[in-house]
């Protein structure tokens, strides 16, 4: 890849292939694999990632209907589960052949109503149960109600029954997670008995895949693992971050003692200093929490801390001891100094940093 002449998010498709193969190697042969490509495939580019993965996965998931429509427009024909649909979008969901997660009475009834109006028969839906995350999902004691609704209509058919783990990455919460798994087993058994057919069962996200093989059921749902992050140092060694964020030095300044740098004069120099101004700021996804010495970039292998406040379109970094010139390449994160490292400096997790890289940053692909 040629060196960056502007801010770029470089996506390594070979690393993506490696990650999907690695995660699939943890599964039994007939366990299905769902690729979670919500939030622009965790900040990379959902249509491009999904098209690359399409022949290697069984299902896709997005959070919202408009994300599913973008995938259909880009030629994705595999089933797409919409994890958090809103009733106002059910007509477009159906016309784009997207499959809703139905997680409460209101959304179940709203979907049956729209599906009936559209003369659907056996439209695939996914029934979500809450087993302890307390975010979305029916409770176990809703099974009778769900079944009473399903018996009154042939417009929908249960393609899967699923739940979501609250702390699959945290082995200190092992007991809680095992309780979630038991609760899911009980509820899904009741659903299967009442339905008289076998919908798919699924529960595990990436950390669940790695830590709870007994809970793989018929399918697993992986997001962060595809993009190269696991839940421990050891697993991170088996996965490869797919994204490298790079930019260039726009301008170099020589700063004297007692001068200040940036808005609010947040940085005050106590001696001679050399700074580089870079064309990337909080509107690109590098939040203000990375300012004032918390975050850093890399220039020719050296760490250059961000000084002063992060601006909307720029950051200034300290390059006093780094030999570099205007136009030189700058790495924000890559496959060795990863987004996870930088996220820690900003008191957050890789998920937040990578999904925040805004649509203003051009995506390029290497394979
Ligand atoms: C986002 C999400 C996932 C993917 O989780 P990762 O930790 O990124 O693998 C799986 N299932 C549900 C319901 C989600 O919302």
mmCIF file of C-alpha atoms and ligand atoms in Angstrom:
data_model
loop_
_atom_site.group_PDB
_atom_site.id
_atom_site.type_symbol
_atom_site.label_atom_id
_atom_site.label_comp_id
_atom_site.label_asym_id
_atom_site.label_seq_id
_atom_site.Cartn_x
_atom_site.Cartn_y
_atom_site.Cartn_z
ATOM 1 C CA UNK A 1 0.000 0.000 0.000
ATOM 2 C CA UNK A 2 1.303 3.446 -0.922
ATOM 3 C CA UNK A 3 1.871 5.753 2.008
ATOM 4 C CA UNK A 4 -1.073 7.841 3.104
ATOM 5 C CA UNK A 5 -1.381 11.357 1.711
ATOM 6 C CA UNK A 6 -4.540 12.029 3.695
ATOM 7 C CA UNK A 7 -6.452 10.371 6.534
ATOM 8 C CA UNK A 8 -7.337 6.804 5.548
ATOM 9 C CA UNK A 9 -8.779 3.735 7.214
ATOM 10 C CA UNK A 10 -7.053 0.824 5.592
ATOM 11 C CA UNK A 11 -8.897 -2.505 5.830
ATOM 12 C CA UNK A 12 -6.875 -5.699 5.543
ATOM 13 C CA UNK A 13 -9.150 -8.268 3.945
ATOM 14 C CA UNK A 14 -6.634 -11.051 4.468
ATOM 15 C CA UNK A 15 -6.808 -10.397 8.200
ATOM 16 C CA UNK A 16 -10.604 -10.513 8.009
ATOM 17 C CA UNK A 17 -10.406 -13.885 6.285
ATOM 18 C CA UNK A 18 -7.968 -15.090 8.931
ATOM 19 C CA UNK A 19 -10.310 -14.009 11.753
ATOM 20 C CA UNK A 20 -13.395 -15.659 10.332
ATOM 21 C CA UNK A 21 -11.471 -18.890 9.747
ATOM 22 C CA UNK A 22 -10.026 -18.757 13.261
ATOM 23 C CA UNK A 23 -13.429 -18.211 14.881
ATOM 24 C CA UNK A 24 -15.004 -20.955 12.767
ATOM 25 C CA UNK A 25 -12.249 -23.333 13.851
ATOM 26 C CA UNK A 26 -13.719 -23.036 17.392
ATOM 27 C CA UNK A 27 -17.094 -24.387 16.235
ATOM 28 C CA UNK A 28 -18.494 -27.829 15.597
ATOM 29 C CA UNK A 29 -18.751 -28.570 11.911
ATOM 30 C CA UNK A 30 -22.458 -27.884 11.542
ATOM 31 C CA UNK A 31 -22.704 -24.824 13.809
ATOM 32 C CA UNK A 32 -23.763 -21.858 11.713
ATOM 33 C CA UNK A 33 -21.894 -18.554 11.723
ATOM 34 C CA UNK A 34 -23.607 -15.176 11.790
ATOM 35 C CA UNK A 35 -21.446 -12.138 11.026
ATOM 36 C CA UNK A 36 -22.494 -9.016 12.916
ATOM 37 C CA UNK A 37 -21.979 -6.074 10.562
ATOM 38 C CA UNK A 38 -23.937 -3.397 12.425
ATOM 39 C CA UNK A 39 -22.547 0.129 12.794
ATOM 40 C CA UNK A 40 -20.828 0.044 9.363
ATOM 41 C CA UNK A 41 -19.254 -3.311 10.252
ATOM 42 C CA UNK A 42 -17.836 -1.818 13.446
ATOM 43 C CA UNK A 43 -16.625 1.259 11.637
ATOM 44 C CA UNK A 44 -15.052 -0.446 8.647
ATOM 45 C CA UNK A 45 -17.623 -0.628 5.819
ATOM 46 C CA UNK A 46 -20.567 -3.016 6.037
ATOM 47 C CA UNK A 47 -21.295 -3.569 2.317
ATOM 48 C CA UNK A 48 -17.631 -4.236 1.517
ATOM 49 C CA UNK A 49 -17.097 -6.505 4.518
ATOM 50 C CA UNK A 50 -20.359 -8.389 3.973
ATOM 51 C CA UNK A 51 -19.636 -8.944 0.294
ATOM 52 C CA UNK A 52 -16.208 -10.258 1.150
ATOM 53 C CA UNK A 53 -17.638 -12.604 3.811
ATOM 54 C CA UNK A 54 -20.827 -13.614 2.032
ATOM 55 C CA UNK A 55 -19.682 -17.049 0.875
ATOM 56 C CA UNK A 56 -18.098 -17.902 4.220
ATOM 57 C CA UNK A 57 -20.965 -17.156 6.602
ATOM 58 C CA UNK A 58 -24.581 -18.254 6.977
ATOM 59 C CA UNK A 59 -26.248 -15.132 8.269
ATOM 60 C CA UNK A 60 -25.681 -11.433 8.786
ATOM 61 C CA UNK A 61 -26.980 -9.179 11.546
ATOM 62 C CA UNK A 62 -27.394 -5.435 11.757
ATOM 63 C CA UNK A 63 -28.982 -3.308 14.464
ATOM 64 C CA UNK A 64 -31.407 -1.253 12.389
ATOM 65 C CA UNK A 65 -33.473 -1.583 9.241
ATOM 66 C CA UNK A 66 -31.600 1.081 7.273
ATOM 67 C CA UNK A 67 -28.369 -0.861 7.808
ATOM 68 C CA UNK A 68 -30.025 -3.949 6.337
ATOM 69 C CA UNK A 69 -31.266 -1.991 3.332
ATOM 70 C CA UNK A 70 -27.699 -0.817 2.633
ATOM 71 C CA UNK A 71 -26.581 -4.452 2.576
ATOM 72 C CA UNK A 72 -29.379 -5.505 0.206
ATOM 73 C CA UNK A 73 -28.532 -2.583 -2.117
ATOM 74 C CA UNK A 74 -24.932 -3.769 -2.206
ATOM 75 C CA UNK A 75 -25.938 -7.232 -3.385
ATOM 76 C CA UNK A 76 -26.136 -9.232 -0.170
ATOM 77 C CA UNK A 77 -28.572 -12.118 -0.638
ATOM 78 C CA UNK A 78 -27.916 -14.075 2.579
ATOM 79 C CA UNK A 79 -30.481 -13.799 5.407
ATOM 80 C CA UNK A 80 -30.118 -10.613 7.459
ATOM 81 C CA UNK A 81 -31.311 -10.463 11.064
ATOM 82 C CA UNK A 82 -32.253 -6.980 12.283
ATOM 83 C CA UNK A 83 -31.491 -6.998 15.998
ATOM 84 C CA UNK A 84 -33.350 -3.887 17.060
ATOM 85 C CA UNK A 85 -35.986 -2.940 14.500
ATOM 86 C CA UNK A 86 -38.565 -0.234 15.103
ATOM 87 C CA UNK A 87 -42.192 -0.820 14.095
ATOM 88 C CA UNK A 88 -42.281 2.277 11.906
ATOM 89 C CA UNK A 89 -39.892 0.492 9.498
ATOM 90 C CA UNK A 90 -41.664 -2.881 9.237
ATOM 91 C CA UNK A 91 -42.962 -2.333 5.698
ATOM 92 C CA UNK A 92 -39.508 -1.535 4.360
ATOM 93 C CA UNK A 93 -38.082 -4.376 6.417
ATOM 94 C CA UNK A 94 -40.408 -6.794 4.623
ATOM 95 C CA UNK A 95 -39.885 -5.303 1.168
ATOM 96 C CA UNK A 96 -36.120 -5.743 1.670
ATOM 97 C CA UNK A 97 -36.517 -9.292 2.900
ATOM 98 C CA UNK A 98 -34.952 -8.535 6.292
ATOM 99 C CA UNK A 99 -35.726 -10.651 9.346
ATOM 100 C CA UNK A 100 -36.802 -8.921 12.565
ATOM 101 C CA UNK A 101 -35.857 -9.724 16.119
ATOM 102 C CA UNK A 102 -39.144 -9.621 18.047
ATOM 103 C CA UNK A 103 -38.396 -8.807 21.648
ATOM 104 C CA UNK A 104 -41.612 -7.718 23.341
ATOM 105 C CA UNK A 105 -45.389 -7.886 23.063
ATOM 106 C CA UNK A 106 -45.696 -4.531 21.383
ATOM 107 C CA UNK A 107 -43.191 -5.280 18.622
ATOM 108 C CA UNK A 108 -44.560 -8.816 18.106
ATOM 109 C CA UNK A 109 -48.105 -7.568 17.632
ATOM 110 C CA UNK A 110 -46.998 -4.676 15.440
ATOM 111 C CA UNK A 111 -45.074 -7.055 13.194
ATOM 112 C CA UNK A 112 -47.919 -9.552 12.876
ATOM 113 C CA UNK A 113 -50.219 -6.684 11.902
ATOM 114 C CA UNK A 114 -47.924 -5.410 9.138
ATOM 115 C CA UNK A 115 -47.050 -8.902 7.891
ATOM 116 C CA UNK A 116 -50.777 -9.762 7.651
ATOM 117 C CA UNK A 117 -51.538 -6.559 5.797
ATOM 118 C CA UNK A 118 -48.758 -7.437 3.359
ATOM 119 C CA UNK A 119 -50.204 -10.942 2.916
ATOM 120 C CA UNK A 120 -47.100 -12.658 4.198
ATOM 121 C CA UNK A 121 -47.031 -16.343 5.010
ATOM 122 C CA UNK A 122 -44.409 -17.934 7.288
ATOM 123 C CA UNK A 123 -42.311 -14.746 7.299
ATOM 124 C CA UNK A 124 -39.103 -15.607 9.219
ATOM 125 C CA UNK A 125 -38.804 -13.898 12.609
ATOM 126 C CA UNK A 126 -36.413 -14.299 15.527
ATOM 127 C CA UNK A 127 -37.757 -14.417 19.078
ATOM 128 C CA UNK A 128 -35.399 -12.792 21.547
ATOM 129 C CA UNK A 129 -35.416 -13.745 25.227
ATOM 130 C CA UNK A 130 -33.929 -11.761 28.063
ATOM 131 C CA UNK A 131 -31.870 -14.041 30.288
ATOM 132 C CA UNK A 132 -30.230 -11.384 32.446
ATOM 133 C CA UNK A 133 -28.794 -8.606 30.306
ATOM 134 C CA UNK A 134 -32.041 -6.689 30.864
ATOM 135 C CA UNK A 135 -31.772 -4.830 27.602
ATOM 136 C CA UNK A 136 -34.155 -6.381 25.045
ATOM 137 C CA UNK A 137 -36.166 -9.584 25.135
ATOM 138 C CA UNK A 138 -39.212 -11.449 26.318
ATOM 139 C CA UNK A 139 -39.146 -13.128 29.711
ATOM 140 C CA UNK A 140 -39.481 -16.869 30.067
ATOM 141 C CA UNK A 141 -43.028 -16.451 31.380
ATOM 142 C CA UNK A 142 -44.010 -14.768 28.095
ATOM 143 C CA UNK A 143 -43.801 -18.102 26.238
ATOM 144 C CA UNK A 144 -47.526 -18.840 26.619
ATOM 145 C CA UNK A 145 -48.452 -15.392 25.385
ATOM 146 C CA UNK A 146 -46.095 -15.631 22.380
ATOM 147 C CA UNK A 147 -47.486 -19.055 21.530
ATOM 148 C CA UNK A 148 -51.085 -17.842 21.785
ATOM 149 C CA UNK A 149 -50.237 -15.133 19.251
ATOM 150 C CA UNK A 150 -48.388 -17.513 16.940
ATOM 151 C CA UNK A 151 -51.280 -19.979 16.939
ATOM 152 C CA UNK A 152 -53.642 -17.277 15.703
ATOM 153 C CA UNK A 153 -51.633 -16.535 12.577
ATOM 154 C CA UNK A 154 -49.665 -18.163 9.797
ATOM 155 C CA UNK A 155 -48.088 -14.899 8.663
ATOM 156 C CA UNK A 156 -44.895 -15.460 10.624
ATOM 157 C CA UNK A 157 -42.686 -18.420 11.399
ATOM 158 C CA UNK A 158 -40.012 -18.622 14.096
ATOM 159 C CA UNK A 159 -36.664 -18.964 12.311
ATOM 160 C CA UNK A 160 -34.736 -18.749 15.562
ATOM 161 C CA UNK A 161 -34.953 -18.307 19.309
ATOM 162 C CA UNK A 162 -32.052 -16.409 20.805
ATOM 163 C CA UNK A 163 -30.621 -14.546 23.753
ATOM 164 C CA UNK A 164 -27.559 -12.446 24.520
ATOM 165 C CA UNK A 165 -24.907 -12.846 27.228
ATOM 166 C CA UNK A 166 -24.169 -9.979 29.599
ATOM 167 C CA UNK A 167 -20.580 -10.738 30.613
ATOM 168 C CA UNK A 168 -19.234 -13.485 28.368
ATOM 169 C CA UNK A 169 -15.775 -11.880 28.377
ATOM 170 C CA UNK A 170 -15.512 -11.852 32.182
ATOM 171 C CA UNK A 171 -14.696 -15.197 33.762
ATOM 172 C CA UNK A 172 -15.361 -13.719 37.220
ATOM 173 C CA UNK A 173 -18.993 -13.673 36.105
ATOM 174 C CA UNK A 174 -18.897 -17.327 35.109
ATOM 175 C CA UNK A 175 -21.706 -18.315 37.449
ATOM 176 C CA UNK A 176 -24.010 -15.594 36.139
ATOM 177 C CA UNK A 177 -23.270 -16.598 32.549
ATOM 178 C CA UNK A 178 -23.944 -20.277 33.272
ATOM 179 C CA UNK A 179 -27.286 -19.232 34.759
ATOM 180 C CA UNK A 180 -28.087 -17.297 31.594
ATOM 181 C CA UNK A 181 -27.256 -20.377 29.524
ATOM 182 C CA UNK A 182 -29.475 -22.603 31.714
ATOM 183 C CA UNK A 183 -32.333 -20.134 31.538
ATOM 184 C CA UNK A 184 -32.014 -20.027 27.747
ATOM 185 C CA UNK A 185 -32.033 -23.821 27.539
ATOM 186 C CA UNK A 186 -35.236 -24.017 29.588
ATOM 187 C CA UNK A 187 -37.022 -21.305 27.633
ATOM 188 C CA UNK A 188 -35.952 -22.507 24.219
ATOM 189 C CA UNK A 189 -37.043 -26.049 25.087
ATOM 190 C CA UNK A 190 -40.480 -24.750 26.027
ATOM 191 C CA UNK A 191 -40.678 -22.851 22.742
ATOM 192 C CA UNK A 192 -39.641 -25.883 20.699
ATOM 193 C CA UNK A 193 -42.178 -28.117 22.444
ATOM 194 C CA UNK A 194 -44.954 -25.629 21.868
ATOM 195 C CA UNK A 195 -44.008 -24.874 18.261
ATOM 196 C CA UNK A 196 -43.635 -28.489 17.213
ATOM 197 C CA UNK A 197 -40.648 -27.662 14.980
ATOM 198 C CA UNK A 198 -37.014 -26.716 15.611
ATOM 199 C CA UNK A 199 -36.065 -23.082 15.133
ATOM 200 C CA UNK A 200 -32.338 -22.340 15.346
ATOM 201 C CA UNK A 201 -31.033 -21.495 18.792
ATOM 202 C CA UNK A 202 -28.221 -18.987 19.338
ATOM 203 C CA UNK A 203 -26.691 -17.100 22.212
ATOM 204 C CA UNK A 204 -22.943 -16.472 21.863
ATOM 205 C CA UNK A 205 -21.185 -13.304 20.781
ATOM 206 C CA UNK A 206 -17.405 -13.376 20.138
ATOM 207 C CA UNK A 207 -16.416 -13.819 23.796
ATOM 208 C CA UNK A 208 -19.128 -16.428 24.183
ATOM 209 C CA UNK A 209 -17.696 -18.358 21.242
ATOM 210 C CA UNK A 210 -14.289 -18.389 22.887
ATOM 211 C CA UNK A 211 -15.318 -18.953 26.518
ATOM 212 C CA UNK A 212 -18.536 -20.985 26.384
ATOM 213 C CA UNK A 213 -18.326 -23.715 23.735
ATOM 214 C CA UNK A 214 -21.213 -25.489 25.497
ATOM 215 C CA UNK A 215 -23.451 -22.565 24.519
ATOM 216 C CA UNK A 216 -22.780 -22.497 20.775
ATOM 217 C CA UNK A 217 -26.155 -24.162 20.061
ATOM 218 C CA UNK A 218 -27.056 -23.995 16.322
ATOM 219 C CA UNK A 219 -25.409 -20.697 15.465
ATOM 220 C CA UNK A 220 -23.040 -18.085 16.912
ATOM 221 C CA UNK A 221 -23.001 -14.332 16.334
ATOM 222 C CA UNK A 222 -19.609 -12.717 16.005
ATOM 223 C CA UNK A 223 -18.814 -9.045 15.635
ATOM 224 C CA UNK A 224 -15.667 -7.792 17.340
ATOM 225 C CA UNK A 225 -13.728 -11.014 16.662
ATOM 226 C CA UNK A 226 -14.128 -10.562 12.921
ATOM 227 C CA UNK A 227 -12.532 -7.159 13.229
ATOM 228 C CA UNK A 228 -9.620 -8.594 15.171
ATOM 229 C CA UNK A 229 -10.258 -8.301 18.900
ATOM 230 C CA UNK A 230 -10.893 -11.066 21.417
ATOM 231 C CA UNK A 231 -11.330 -10.911 25.147
ATOM 232 C CA UNK A 232 -7.872 -11.733 26.416
ATOM 233 C CA UNK A 233 -4.250 -11.108 25.517
ATOM 234 C CA UNK A 234 -3.959 -14.727 24.466
ATOM 235 C CA UNK A 235 -6.922 -14.609 22.115
ATOM 236 C CA UNK A 236 -5.828 -11.308 20.681
ATOM 237 C CA UNK A 237 -2.683 -13.073 19.540
ATOM 238 C CA UNK A 238 -4.819 -15.412 17.403
ATOM 239 C CA UNK A 239 -6.846 -12.605 15.877
ATOM 240 C CA UNK A 240 -5.617 -9.788 13.632
ATOM 241 C CA UNK A 241 -7.041 -6.269 13.782
ATOM 242 C CA UNK A 242 -8.258 -5.560 10.265
ATOM 243 C CA UNK A 243 -8.103 -1.753 10.390
ATOM 244 C CA UNK A 244 -5.165 0.632 10.249
ATOM 245 C CA UNK A 245 -5.916 4.309 10.713
ATOM 246 C CA UNK A 246 -3.298 6.569 9.180
ATOM 247 C CA UNK A 247 -2.831 10.183 8.283
ATOM 248 C CA UNK A 248 -0.057 12.660 7.401
ATOM 249 C CA UNK A 249 1.738 15.619 8.919
ATOM 250 C CA UNK A 250 0.165 18.818 7.562
ATOM 251 C CA UNK A 251 2.392 21.318 9.329
ATOM 252 C CA UNK A 252 5.225 21.456 11.840
ATOM 253 C CA UNK A 253 5.535 24.265 14.402
ATOM 254 C CA UNK A 254 8.417 25.276 16.609
ATOM 255 C CA UNK A 255 7.048 26.406 19.971
ATOM 256 C CA UNK A 256 8.947 28.533 22.505
ATOM 257 C CA UNK A 257 8.710 28.356 26.281
ATOM 258 C CA UNK A 258 5.429 29.833 27.647
ATOM 259 C CA UNK A 259 3.584 29.595 24.309
ATOM 260 C CA UNK A 260 0.351 27.633 24.185
ATOM 261 C CA UNK A 261 -1.015 25.137 21.668
ATOM 262 C CA UNK A 262 -4.620 24.788 20.508
ATOM 263 C CA UNK A 263 -8.059 25.874 21.691
ATOM 264 C CA UNK A 264 -8.537 27.190 25.195
ATOM 265 C CA UNK A 265 -4.736 27.394 25.340
ATOM 266 C CA UNK A 266 -5.009 24.020 27.046
ATOM 267 C CA UNK A 267 -1.338 23.153 26.507
ATOM 268 C CA UNK A 268 1.328 25.501 27.895
ATOM 269 C CA UNK A 269 4.909 24.900 26.889
ATOM 270 C CA UNK A 270 7.565 24.867 29.590
ATOM 271 C CA UNK A 271 10.386 24.774 27.085
ATOM 272 C CA UNK A 272 11.238 24.446 23.413
ATOM 273 C CA UNK A 273 8.905 22.108 21.585
ATOM 274 C CA UNK A 274 8.245 20.821 18.085
ATOM 275 C CA UNK A 275 4.637 19.989 17.167
ATOM 276 C CA UNK A 276 2.955 18.406 14.176
ATOM 277 C CA UNK A 277 -0.607 19.257 13.143
ATOM 278 C CA UNK A 278 -2.538 16.311 11.705
ATOM 279 C CA UNK A 279 -5.726 16.312 9.600
ATOM 280 C CA UNK A 280 -7.838 14.199 11.936
ATOM 281 C CA UNK A 281 -10.029 15.350 14.832
ATOM 282 C CA UNK A 282 -13.086 14.570 16.879
ATOM 283 C CA UNK A 283 -15.315 14.761 13.802
ATOM 284 C CA UNK A 284 -13.293 11.830 12.448
ATOM 285 C CA UNK A 285 -13.749 9.818 15.623
ATOM 286 C CA UNK A 286 -10.756 10.777 17.747
ATOM 287 C CA UNK A 287 -12.697 12.098 20.732
ATOM 288 C CA UNK A 288 -11.652 14.831 23.105
ATOM 289 C CA UNK A 289 -10.854 12.235 25.765
ATOM 290 C CA UNK A 290 -7.666 11.497 23.807
ATOM 291 C CA UNK A 291 -6.417 15.072 24.140
ATOM 292 C CA UNK A 292 -4.021 16.570 26.656
ATOM 293 C CA UNK A 293 -1.477 13.774 26.686
ATOM 294 C CA UNK A 294 -3.868 10.828 27.005
ATOM 295 C CA UNK A 295 -3.751 9.588 23.424
ATOM 296 C CA UNK A 296 -0.838 9.296 21.005
ATOM 297 C CA UNK A 297 0.026 8.609 17.390
ATOM 298 C CA UNK A 298 3.066 6.917 15.884
ATOM 299 C CA UNK A 299 5.522 8.574 13.556
ATOM 300 C CA UNK A 300 8.295 6.407 12.114
ATOM 301 C CA UNK A 301 7.793 3.995 15.006
ATOM 302 C CA UNK A 302 7.925 6.650 17.769
ATOM 303 C CA UNK A 303 5.037 7.563 20.040
ATOM 304 C CA UNK A 304 3.945 11.187 19.716
ATOM 305 C CA UNK A 305 1.454 12.236 22.412
ATOM 306 C CA UNK A 306 -1.524 14.419 21.517
ATOM 307 C CA UNK A 307 -1.090 17.805 23.154
ATOM 308 C CA UNK A 308 -3.812 20.307 23.987
ATOM 309 C CA UNK A 309 -7.466 19.792 23.129
ATOM 310 C CA UNK A 310 -8.568 17.661 20.193
ATOM 311 C CA UNK A 311 -10.111 19.985 17.571
ATOM 312 C CA UNK A 312 -12.954 19.033 15.233
ATOM 313 C CA UNK A 313 -10.680 18.495 12.243
ATOM 314 C CA UNK A 314 -7.179 18.383 13.715
ATOM 315 C CA UNK A 315 -4.921 17.240 16.482
ATOM 316 C CA UNK A 316 -1.484 18.529 17.444
ATOM 317 C CA UNK A 317 1.141 16.064 18.612
ATOM 318 C CA UNK A 318 4.500 16.442 20.279
ATOM 319 C CA UNK A 319 7.318 15.509 17.883
ATOM 320 C CA UNK A 320 10.175 17.219 19.741
ATOM 321 C CA UNK A 321 12.362 14.117 19.683
ATOM 322 C CA UNK A 322 11.154 12.589 16.434
ATOM 323 C CA UNK A 323 12.859 13.131 13.137
ATOM 324 C CA UNK A 324 10.103 13.818 10.630
ATOM 325 C CA UNK A 325 8.888 16.350 8.093
ATOM 326 C CA UNK A 326 5.658 17.728 6.662
ATOM 327 C CA UNK A 327 4.005 15.092 4.445
ATOM 328 C CA UNK A 328 5.322 12.151 6.471
ATOM 329 C CA UNK A 329 2.966 9.320 7.329
ATOM 330 C CA UNK A 330 1.391 9.019 10.781
ATOM 331 C CA UNK A 331 -0.214 5.894 12.251
ATOM 332 C CA UNK A 332 -3.076 6.299 14.744
ATOM 333 C CA UNK A 333 -3.518 2.557 15.218
ATOM 334 C CA UNK A 334 -2.523 -0.515 13.287
ATOM 335 C CA UNK A 335 -2.167 -4.262 13.704
ATOM 336 C CA UNK A 336 0.561 -4.041 16.349
ATOM 337 C CA UNK A 337 -0.151 -0.785 18.180
ATOM 338 C CA UNK A 338 -3.819 -1.550 18.130
ATOM 339 C CA UNK A 339 -7.057 0.360 18.571
ATOM 340 C CA UNK A 340 -7.439 -1.512 21.849
ATOM 341 C CA UNK A 341 -4.244 0.098 23.226
ATOM 342 C CA UNK A 342 -5.351 3.560 22.203
ATOM 343 C CA UNK A 343 -8.910 2.980 23.478
ATOM 344 C CA UNK A 344 -7.513 2.139 26.917
ATOM 345 C CA UNK A 345 -5.760 5.521 27.006
ATOM 346 C CA UNK A 346 -9.123 7.133 26.330
ATOM 347 C CA UNK A 347 -10.751 5.074 29.087
ATOM 348 C CA UNK A 348 -12.872 3.082 26.675
ATOM 349 C CA UNK A 349 -12.884 -0.155 24.674
ATOM 350 C CA UNK A 350 -11.906 -1.052 21.126
ATOM 351 C CA UNK A 351 -15.617 -1.295 20.151
ATOM 352 C CA UNK A 352 -16.163 2.409 20.831
ATOM 353 C CA UNK A 353 -13.011 3.679 19.155
ATOM 354 C CA UNK A 354 -13.401 1.698 15.926
ATOM 355 C CA UNK A 355 -17.140 2.302 15.500
ATOM 356 C CA UNK A 356 -16.558 6.025 16.042
ATOM 357 C CA UNK A 357 -14.292 6.449 12.996
ATOM 358 C CA UNK A 358 -16.621 8.671 11.039
ATOM 359 C CA UNK A 359 -17.820 8.348 7.491
ATOM 360 C CA UNK A 360 -15.645 11.327 6.538
ATOM 361 C CA UNK A 361 -12.582 9.061 6.675
ATOM 362 C CA UNK A 362 -12.038 7.296 3.395
ATOM 363 C CA UNK A 363 -11.905 3.490 3.559
ATOM 364 C CA UNK A 364 -9.423 1.627 1.390
ATOM 365 C CA UNK A 365 -8.886 -2.109 1.054
ATOM 366 C CA UNK A 366 -5.786 -4.224 0.868
ATOM 367 C CA UNK A 367 -5.659 -7.933 0.208
HETATM 368 C C1 LIG B 1 -23.442 -6.592 18.811
HETATM 369 C C2 LIG B 1 -24.035 -7.901 19.106
HETATM 370 C C3 LIG B 1 -23.307 -9.087 18.901
HETATM 371 C C4 LIG B 1 -21.835 -9.107 18.547
HETATM 372 O O1 LIG B 1 -21.069 -9.013 19.729
HETATM 373 P P1 LIG B 1 -19.441 -9.073 19.697
HETATM 374 O O2 LIG B 1 -19.058 -8.972 21.111
HETATM 375 O O3 LIG B 1 -19.022 -7.888 18.898
HETATM 376 O O4 LIG B 1 -19.072 -10.352 19.046
HETATM 377 C C5 LIG B 1 -23.978 -10.291 19.055
HETATM 378 N N1 LIG B 1 -25.279 -10.323 19.434
HETATM 379 C C6 LIG B 1 -25.992 -9.196 19.686
HETATM 380 C C7 LIG B 1 -27.411 -9.304 20.118
HETATM 381 C C8 LIG B 1 -25.397 -7.948 19.545
HETATM 382 O O5 LIG B 1 -26.090 -6.837 19.812
#
